[in-house]
Amino acid sequence: MSSKIVRKLWPALVLALAVLGIVQASLSRYQEKRSAIFLAATAERQRLGIVNNKAMGQYPTPEIQLEQAACLAPGATAEVIVKGRFKPGTKFLWKSDRLEVLAESVTETEYRATLKVPPDIGPESVDLEAYAPVSAFEAIRSKAVVVSGRFEWDMNVSNGWRIKARLLEDTRCSSPGGGGSMKYALEFFRAQESAPFEKRTATLSYSPYDDFSYLFSIEEKNPFGGAQAEMEELAKKFQGGNVSDAEMQKLMARMEELQKELQVEMTKMGDPAYQQKLEQEKQQFGCRSIELQVQESRLKGRLNCGEKVGMNLPLTGTLKFAGK
């Protein structure tokens, strides 16, 4: 290549190298490890002369048998045991940059790992990935590790609002197969007011490599108020069966009262003026989600509401672990 052509191409080469450096720098440790597994598998297939899927069938997808997640509090250490079928050379990868693997071992029927989570971690969940040798066929166990507990979220929005989020229920640890969810109670305050002007419930989800790893999906207000929720709680007590005759009479009496309250609310719902009132309230608030990033217990994100409140309202705040 002549020096003249090199001089012409040099700016483009410099730019390409800079972009490559940025891309590599932006890769997480998890992504780097995952890429290394696939590159090593490709090299091994070339070495063995494997060129078709039939030959790849000698190295089938690993089988993971983990019925229940390992639940850890921030700062805790625990051993995770995973049963299954793993060919020699199977690689295991935790989908997290914050989970520390202190020790691990694997046999053809069992994988063990001693894990530690940092003290400033939020209510995360971590997937476990197993990769077959040579083929790199992948098996995933969602939420194999769950960081759980009573987390307190306190947020300050750019419009002067304050938001508090407190845990109602976290079923991720008790749900088989990587299920479960986190339910939170949200309270919205204006400026320095001590009483919330709005209360909602929300589901919190976590996705480690999104721009905002935490998402509060805010539920719409129940037009039947607390009567419906209370009836559901009473129904659970009935189903439990551990109720005395005296308590049963009290529950039945309360159920009758709640049914009357619901009938009144249902009658209101048929009134166009009441429907209009509900729609106006929805427009005045209309908040649908809170997107958050957490760094060393500090929050940064945005609140997304309706037209009158606004979208993408910046917010900051703190996250605190308040115990199990």
GROMACS .gro file of C-alpha atoms in nm, residues 100-247:
model
  148
  100GLU     CA    1  -1.846  -1.222   4.347
  101VAL     CA    2  -1.770  -1.592   4.294
  102LEU     CA    3  -1.541  -1.696   4.582
  103ALA     CA    4  -1.519  -2.063   4.486
  104GLU     CA    5  -1.682  -2.304   4.243
  105SER     CA    6  -1.663  -2.668   4.141
  106VAL     CA    7  -1.847  -2.886   3.891
  107THR     CA    8  -1.905  -3.257   3.832
  108GLU     CA    9  -2.120  -3.430   3.570
  109THR     CA   10  -2.425  -3.400   3.799
  110GLU     CA   11  -2.361  -3.099   4.022
  111TYR     CA   12  -2.234  -2.740   4.018
  112ARG     CA   13  -2.141  -2.563   4.343
  113ALA     CA   14  -2.055  -2.196   4.388
  114THR     CA   15  -1.982  -1.987   4.695
  115LEU     CA   16  -2.112  -1.639   4.622
  116LYS     CA   17  -2.090  -1.300   4.789
  117VAL     CA   18  -2.300  -0.991   4.722
  118PRO     CA   19  -2.180  -0.637   4.809
  119PRO     CA   20  -2.341  -0.449   5.100
  120ASP     CA   21  -2.469  -0.164   4.883
  121ILE     CA   22  -2.654  -0.384   4.633
  122GLY     CA   23  -3.025  -0.337   4.559
  123PRO     CA   24  -3.302  -0.600   4.528
  124GLU     CA   25  -3.147  -0.767   4.227
  125SER     CA   26  -3.186  -1.111   4.078
  126VAL     CA   27  -2.912  -1.295   3.892
  127ASP     CA   28  -2.950  -1.554   3.615
  128LEU     CA   29  -2.719  -1.855   3.591
  129GLU     CA   30  -2.603  -1.962   3.246
  130ALA     CA   31  -2.446  -2.298   3.161
  131TYR     CA   32  -2.260  -2.349   2.831
  132ALA     CA   33  -2.185  -2.688   2.679
  133PRO     CA   34  -1.827  -2.749   2.565
  134VAL     CA   35  -1.754  -2.716   2.191
  135SER     CA   36  -2.115  -2.639   2.085
  136ALA     CA   37  -2.164  -2.359   2.341
  137PHE     CA   38  -2.531  -2.460   2.359
  138GLU     CA   39  -2.675  -2.258   2.646
  139ALA     CA   40  -2.913  -2.330   2.935
  140ILE     CA   41  -3.041  -2.047   3.155
  141ARG     CA   42  -3.190  -2.055   3.504
  142SER     CA   43  -3.361  -1.721   3.564
  143LYS     CA   44  -3.332  -1.566   3.912
  144ALA     CA   45  -3.102  -1.838   4.043
  145VAL     CA   46  -2.984  -1.589   4.305
  146VAL     CA   47  -3.215  -1.328   4.456
  147VAL     CA   48  -3.111  -1.034   4.672
  148SER     CA   49  -3.411  -0.973   4.895
  149GLY     CA   50  -3.519  -0.775   5.199
  150ARG     CA   51  -3.697  -0.457   5.303
  151PHE     CA   52  -3.556  -0.186   5.080
  152GLU     CA   53  -3.661   0.177   5.129
  153TRP     CA   54  -3.661   0.400   4.822
  154ASP     CA   55  -3.677   0.778   4.885
  155MET     CA   56  -3.693   1.002   4.578
  156ASN     CA   57  -3.699   1.374   4.505
  157VAL     CA   58  -3.850   1.477   4.172
  158SER     CA   59  -3.759   1.794   3.980
  159ASN     CA   60  -4.120   1.924   4.006
  160GLY     CA   61  -4.096   1.936   4.389
  161TRP     CA   62  -4.265   1.603   4.459
  162ARG     CA   63  -4.124   1.344   4.698
  163ILE     CA   64  -4.189   0.973   4.653
  164LYS     CA   65  -4.152   0.693   4.906
  165ALA     CA   66  -4.156   0.327   4.802
  166ARG     CA   67  -4.189   0.055   5.067
  167LEU     CA   68  -4.203  -0.321   5.016
  168LEU     CA   69  -4.540  -0.494   5.039
  169GLU     CA   70  -4.448  -0.841   4.912
  170ASP     CA   71  -4.154  -1.019   4.749
  171THR     CA   72  -4.237  -1.368   4.622
  172ARG     CA   73  -3.922  -1.431   4.419
  173CYS     CA   74  -3.760  -1.651   4.683
  174SER     CA   75  -4.062  -1.878   4.731
  175SER     CA   76  -4.161  -1.914   4.365
  176PRO     CA   77  -4.020  -2.213   4.172
  177GLY     CA   78  -3.863  -2.185   3.830
  178GLY     CA   79  -3.750  -1.823   3.851
  179GLY     CA   80  -4.095  -1.677   3.906
  180GLY     CA   81  -4.226  -1.432   4.162
  181SER     CA   82  -4.238  -1.054   4.175
  182MET     CA   83  -4.182  -0.750   4.398
  183LYS     CA   84  -4.483  -0.543   4.498
  184TYR     CA   85  -4.437  -0.197   4.652
  185ALA     CA   86  -4.654   0.072   4.813
  186LEU     CA   87  -4.584   0.419   4.671
  187GLU     CA   88  -4.665   0.747   4.845
  188PHE     CA   89  -4.648   1.082   4.665
  189PHE     CA   90  -4.592   1.408   4.859
  190ARG     CA   91  -4.591   1.774   4.754
  191ALA     CA   92  -4.292   1.976   4.875
  192GLN     CA   93  -4.267   1.949   5.255
  193GLU     CA   94  -4.623   1.823   5.317
  194SER     CA   95  -4.633   1.539   5.570
  195ALA     CA   96  -4.941   1.365   5.427
  196PRO     CA   97  -4.929   1.201   5.082
  197PHE     CA   98  -5.162   1.342   4.819
  198GLU     CA   99  -5.163   1.012   4.629
  199LYS     CA  100  -5.105   0.646   4.711
  200ARG     CA  101  -5.049   0.370   4.459
  201THR     CA  102  -4.912   0.018   4.434
  202ALA     CA  103  -4.639  -0.075   4.186
  203THR     CA  104  -4.449  -0.377   4.061
  204LEU     CA  105  -4.070  -0.345   4.064
  205SER     CA  106  -3.872  -0.522   3.791
  206TYR     CA  107  -3.498  -0.549   3.740
  207SER     CA  108  -3.293  -0.577   3.420
  208PRO     CA  109  -2.917  -0.540   3.475
  209TYR     CA  110  -2.806  -0.410   3.136
  210ASP     CA  111  -3.086  -0.167   3.051
  211ASP     CA  112  -3.013   0.207   3.069
  212PHE     CA  113  -3.233   0.208   3.379
  213SER     CA  114  -3.198  -0.124   3.557
  214TYR     CA  115  -3.498  -0.076   3.789
  215LEU     CA  116  -3.854  -0.005   3.677
  216PHE     CA  117  -4.153   0.069   3.898
  217SER     CA  118  -4.468  -0.003   3.693
  218ILE     CA  119  -4.735   0.203   3.869
  219GLU     CA  120  -5.082   0.053   3.881
  220GLU     CA  121  -5.394   0.258   3.815
  221LYS     CA  122  -5.609   0.356   4.108
  222ASN     CA  123  -5.875   0.103   4.199
  223PRO     CA  124  -6.213   0.278   4.159
  224PHE     CA  125  -6.355   0.054   4.433
  225GLY     CA  126  -6.109   0.186   4.689
  226GLY     CA  127  -5.987  -0.036   4.970
  227ALA     CA  128  -6.308  -0.238   4.996
  228GLN     CA  129  -6.210  -0.481   4.722
  229ALA     CA  130  -5.859  -0.531   4.863
  230GLU     CA  131  -6.001  -0.595   5.210
  231MET     CA  132  -6.247  -0.850   5.071
  232GLU     CA  133  -5.957  -1.034   4.905
  233GLU     CA  134  -5.771  -1.046   5.238
  234LEU     CA  135  -6.080  -1.180   5.415
  235ALA     CA  136  -6.120  -1.444   5.146
  236LYS     CA  137  -5.763  -1.560   5.214
  237LYS     CA  138  -5.847  -1.600   5.584
  238PHE     CA  139  -6.150  -1.809   5.495
  239GLN     CA  140  -5.940  -2.031   5.271
  240GLY     CA  141  -5.680  -2.073   5.544
  241GLY     CA  142  -5.937  -2.252   5.757
  242ASN     CA  143  -5.770  -2.164   6.089
  243VAL     CA  144  -6.060  -1.950   6.210
  244SER     CA  145  -6.267  -1.989   6.527
  245ASP     CA  146  -6.648  -1.974   6.519
  246ALA     CA  147  -6.649  -1.632   6.689
  247GLU     CA  148  -6.397  -1.492   6.444
   0.00000   0.00000   0.00000
